[in-house]
PDB file of C-alpha atoms and ligand atoms in Angstrom:
ATOM      1  CA  MET A  12      -4.548 -10.773  -8.394  1.00 88.00           C
ATOM      2  CA  ARG A  13      -4.201 -13.551  -4.956  1.00 93.00           C
ATOM      3  CA  LEU A  14      -3.487 -11.244  -1.934  1.00 93.00           C
ATOM      4  CA  ALA A  15      -3.445 -13.012   1.814  1.00 95.00           C
ATOM      5  CA  CYS A  16      -5.879 -11.634   4.059  1.00 96.00           C
ATOM      6  CA  SER A  17      -3.575  -9.335   6.644  1.00 95.00           C
ATOM      7  CA  ARG A  18      -5.430 -11.161   9.518  1.00 96.00           C
ATOM      8  CA  CYS A  19      -6.325 -14.280   9.175  1.00 96.00           C
ATOM      9  CA  LEU A  20      -3.265 -15.238   5.731  1.00 95.00           C
ATOM     10  CA  LYS A  21      -6.350 -16.412   4.415  1.00 95.00           C
ATOM     11  CA  GLU A  22      -4.662 -16.549   0.125  1.00 96.00           C
ATOM     12  CA  TYR A  23      -7.671 -14.721  -2.030  1.00 95.00           C
ATOM     13  CA  GLU A  24      -8.227 -13.476  -4.847  1.00 94.00           C
ATOM     14  CA  THR A  25      -9.709  -9.786  -6.260  1.00 91.00           C
ATOM     15  CA  ARG A  26      -9.561  -7.502  -8.638  1.00 90.00           C
ATOM     16  CA  LEU A  27      -7.474  -4.650  -9.184  1.00 86.00           C
ATOM     17  CA  ALA A  28      -8.347  -1.919 -10.697  1.00 87.00           C
ATOM     18  CA  SER A  29      -6.944   1.415 -11.090  1.00 86.00           C
ATOM     19  CA  ALA A  30      -6.944   3.822 -13.616  1.00 90.00           C
ATOM     20  CA  PHE A  31      -3.381   6.562 -13.952  1.00 89.00           C
ATOM     21  CA  GLU A  32      -2.587   8.962 -16.836  1.00 89.00           C
ATOM     22  CA  LEU A  33       1.584   9.255 -17.409  1.00 89.00           C
ATOM     23  CA  THR A  34       2.554  11.349 -18.947  1.00 88.00           C
ATOM     24  CA  TYR A  35       5.817  10.492 -21.196  1.00 88.00           C
ATOM     25  CA  THR A  36       8.481  13.218 -22.348  1.00 81.00           C
ATOM     26  CA  ARG A  37      11.638  13.988 -23.676  1.00 77.00           C
ATOM     27  CA  ASP A  38      11.684  16.932 -23.721  1.00 68.00           C
ATOM     28  CA  VAL A  39      11.736  18.164 -20.241  1.00 57.00           C
ATOM     29  CA  SER A  40      15.628  20.465 -20.679  1.00 58.00           C
ATOM     30  CA  SER A  41      13.822  23.242 -22.207  1.00 55.00           C
ATOM     31  CA  SER A  42      12.214  23.702 -20.532  1.00 54.00           C
ATOM     32  CA  ILE A  43      13.853  23.144 -16.846  1.00 55.00           C
ATOM     33  CA  GLU A  44      16.946  24.464 -16.313  1.00 59.00           C
ATOM     34  CA  ALA A  45      19.332  21.357 -15.462  1.00 57.00           C
ATOM     35  CA  VAL A  46      23.954  20.768 -15.041  1.00 60.00           C
ATOM     36  CA  ASP A  47      23.202  17.539 -15.563  1.00 67.00           C
ATOM     37  CA  HIS A  48      20.634  14.820 -17.459  1.00 66.00           C
ATOM     38  CA  LYS A  49      20.164  13.018 -14.392  1.00 71.00           C
ATOM     39  CA  GLU A  50      18.759  16.771 -13.025  1.00 72.00           C
ATOM     40  CA  VAL A  51      16.687  17.183 -15.798  1.00 66.00           C
ATOM     41  CA  GLU A  52      15.212  12.923 -15.297  1.00 68.00           C
ATOM     42  CA  LEU A  53      14.893  14.415 -11.105  1.00 71.00           C
ATOM     43  CA  LYS A  54      12.840  16.516 -12.414  1.00 71.00           C
ATOM     44  CA  ALA A  55      10.922  15.450 -14.917  1.00 68.00           C
ATOM     45  CA  GLU A  56       9.891  12.955 -12.048  1.00 71.00           C
ATOM     46  CA  GLU A  57       9.088  16.190  -9.498  1.00 73.00           C
ATOM     47  CA  MET A  58       6.835  17.305 -12.194  1.00 75.00           C
ATOM     48  CA  GLY A  59       4.531  13.756 -12.462  1.00 77.00           C
ATOM     49  CA  LEU A  60       6.729  13.326 -15.971  1.00 81.00           C
ATOM     50  CA  ILE A  61       8.185   9.766 -16.765  1.00 82.00           C
ATOM     51  CA  PHE A  62      11.778  10.914 -18.926  1.00 79.00           C
ATOM     52  CA  PHE A  63      12.803   8.673 -22.339  1.00 81.00           C
ATOM     53  CA  ASN A  64      15.516   9.117 -24.021  1.00 80.00           C
ATOM     54  CA  GLY A  65      15.205   7.756 -27.964  1.00 83.00           C
ATOM     55  CA  GLU A  66      12.321   6.441 -30.243  1.00 86.00           C
ATOM     56  CA  GLN A  67      11.107   3.983 -27.807  1.00 87.00           C
ATOM     57  CA  ILE A  68       8.896   4.563 -24.861  1.00 88.00           C
ATOM     58  CA  ASP A  69       8.984   1.264 -21.872  1.00 86.00           C
ATOM     59  CA  LEU A  70       5.835   1.650 -20.380  1.00 89.00           C
ATOM     60  CA  MET A  71       7.146  -1.824 -18.017  1.00 89.00           C
ATOM     61  CA  GLU A  72       8.383   0.816 -15.871  1.00 85.00           C
ATOM     62  CA  GLY A  73       5.507   3.367 -15.472  1.00 87.00           C
ATOM     63  CA  ILE A  74       2.326   0.470 -15.143  1.00 89.00           C
ATOM     64  CA  GLN A  75       4.468  -1.153 -12.823  1.00 90.00           C
ATOM     65  CA  GLU A  76       4.994   1.862 -10.013  1.00 88.00           C
ATOM     66  CA  GLN A  77       1.531   2.331 -10.437  1.00 89.00           C
ATOM     67  CA  ILE A  78      -0.269  -1.766  -9.752  1.00 87.00           C
ATOM     68  CA  VAL A  79       2.365  -1.455  -7.070  1.00 89.00           C
ATOM     69  CA  LEU A  80       0.707   1.611  -5.843  1.00 89.00           C
ATOM     70  CA  ALA A  81      -3.314  -0.201  -6.370  1.00 89.00           C
ATOM     71  CA  PHE A  82      -2.021  -2.692  -4.104  1.00 88.00           C
ATOM     72  CA  PRO A  83      -3.774  -3.111  -0.506  1.00 89.00           C
ATOM     73  CA  ILE A  84      -2.084  -1.093   2.009  1.00 90.00           C
ATOM     74  CA  GLN A  85      -4.236  -3.393   4.165  1.00 92.00           C
ATOM     75  CA  PRO A  86      -5.515  -6.524   2.601  1.00 94.00           C
ATOM     76  CA  LEU A  87      -8.828  -8.003   3.825  1.00 94.00           C
ATOM     77  CA  CYS A  88     -10.188 -11.118   2.642  1.00 94.00           C
ATOM     78  CA  GLN A  89     -13.256  -9.870   3.673  1.00 93.00           C
ATOM     79  CA  ARG A  90     -15.082  -6.434   4.962  1.00 92.00           C
ATOM     80  CA  HIS A  91     -15.074  -6.769   8.342  1.00 95.00           C
ATOM     81  CA  CYS A  92     -13.140  -9.969   8.357  1.00 96.00           C
ATOM     82  CA  LYS A  93     -11.739 -10.877  11.846  1.00 96.00           C
ATOM     83  CA  GLY A  94      -8.560 -12.079  11.689  1.00 96.00           C
ATOM     84  CA  LEU A  95      -6.224 -15.022  14.110  1.00 95.00           C
ATOM     85  CA  CYS A  96      -7.130 -15.998  17.576  1.00 94.00           C
ATOM     86  CA  SER A  97      -4.554 -14.361  19.457  1.00 91.00           C
ATOM     87  CA  LYS A  98      -3.998 -17.403  21.104  1.00 91.00           C
ATOM     88  CA  CYS A  99      -4.740 -21.154  19.691  1.00 95.00           C
ATOM     89  CA  GLY A 100      -4.281 -19.635  15.860  1.00 94.00           C
ATOM     90  CA  ALA A 101      -7.513 -20.228  15.151  1.00 95.00           C
ATOM     91  CA  ASP A 102      -9.340 -18.740  12.177  1.00 96.00           C
ATOM     92  CA  LEU A 103     -11.718 -16.029  14.335  1.00 96.00           C
ATOM     93  CA  ASN A 104     -14.388 -16.064  10.668  1.00 96.00           C
ATOM     94  CA  LYS A 105     -15.438 -19.580  10.578  1.00 95.00           C
ATOM     95  CA  GLY A 106     -16.506 -19.533  14.324  1.00 94.00           C
ATOM     96  CA  ASP A 107     -14.685 -19.159  18.263  1.00 93.00           C
ATOM     97  CA  CYS A 108     -12.066 -21.425  19.598  1.00 94.00           C
ATOM     98  CA  GLY A 109     -13.682 -20.189  22.673  1.00 93.00           C
ATOM     99  CA  CYS A 110     -10.199 -19.308  23.846  1.00 93.00           C
ATOM    100  CA  ASP A 111     -10.000 -15.982  26.556  1.00 89.00           C
ATOM    101  CA  ARG A 112      -7.922 -13.292  24.518  1.00 83.00           C
ATOM    102  CA  THR A 113      -9.276  -9.975  27.380  1.00 79.00           C
ATOM    103  CA  PRO A 114      -5.034  -9.766  27.860  1.00 69.00           C
ATOM    104  CA  LEU A 115      -4.129 -10.665  31.737  1.00 64.00           C
ATOM    105  CA  ASN A 116      -1.298  -8.881  31.883  1.00 63.00           C
ATOM    106  CA  SER A 117      -0.733  -5.837  30.428  1.00 59.00           C
ATOM    107  CA  LYS A 118       1.288  -3.427  30.691  1.00 64.00           C
ATOM    108  CA  PHE A 119      -1.837  -0.953  30.355  1.00 64.00           C
ATOM    109  CA  SER A 120      -4.607  -2.998  31.824  1.00 62.00           C
ATOM    110  CA  ALA A 121      -4.549  -0.969  34.962  1.00 65.00           C
ATOM    111  CA  LEU A 122      -4.633   2.697  32.703  1.00 67.00           C
ATOM    112  CA  ARG A 123      -8.671   0.665  31.456  1.00 66.00           C
ATOM    113  CA  ASN A 124     -10.396   2.265  34.073  1.00 68.00           C
ATOM    114  CA  LEU A 125      -8.614   5.444  35.015  1.00 68.00           C
ATOM    115  CA  LYS A 126     -10.472   8.849  33.226  1.00 72.00           C
ATOM    116  CA  LEU A 127      -8.384  11.818  32.695  1.00 74.00           C
ATOM    117  CA  ASP A 128      -9.876  15.578  33.612  1.00 75.00           C
ATOM    118  CA  ASP A 129     -12.231  17.000  30.475  1.00 67.00           C
ATOM    119  CA  ILE A 130     -10.019  20.114  29.553  1.00 61.00           C
TER     120      ILE A 130
HETATM  121 ZN1   ZN B   6      -9.022 -12.535   6.626  1.00 87.83          ZN
HETATM  122 ZN1   ZN B   7      -8.139 -19.729  20.619  1.00 87.83          ZN
END
């Protein structure tokens, strides 16, 4: 699949591998005391079961969900991607742009020299 790096925004290709198990059932009403059909469906979901009706199982929804779960939350083109320069936007993986990126007037810069007593 193609993903965009969350640090440098570069698109990269990666393999997505995920092993999962899905349990489909339509016989939950006997084990779950539920008032209506909707409630049966919700409880089945809580138990990790996927409820289905009729003679056919639609695998799409369950598989889609697993693929979404397998997506990296913070995709990175490489483990130590340096990202983009916050000043000029240069790709820092290609070398340093020479910008001074230490925050000059940061609200928290005063805290840098703060020393807290050990508790
Ligand atoms: Zn990157
Ligand atoms: Zn720069």
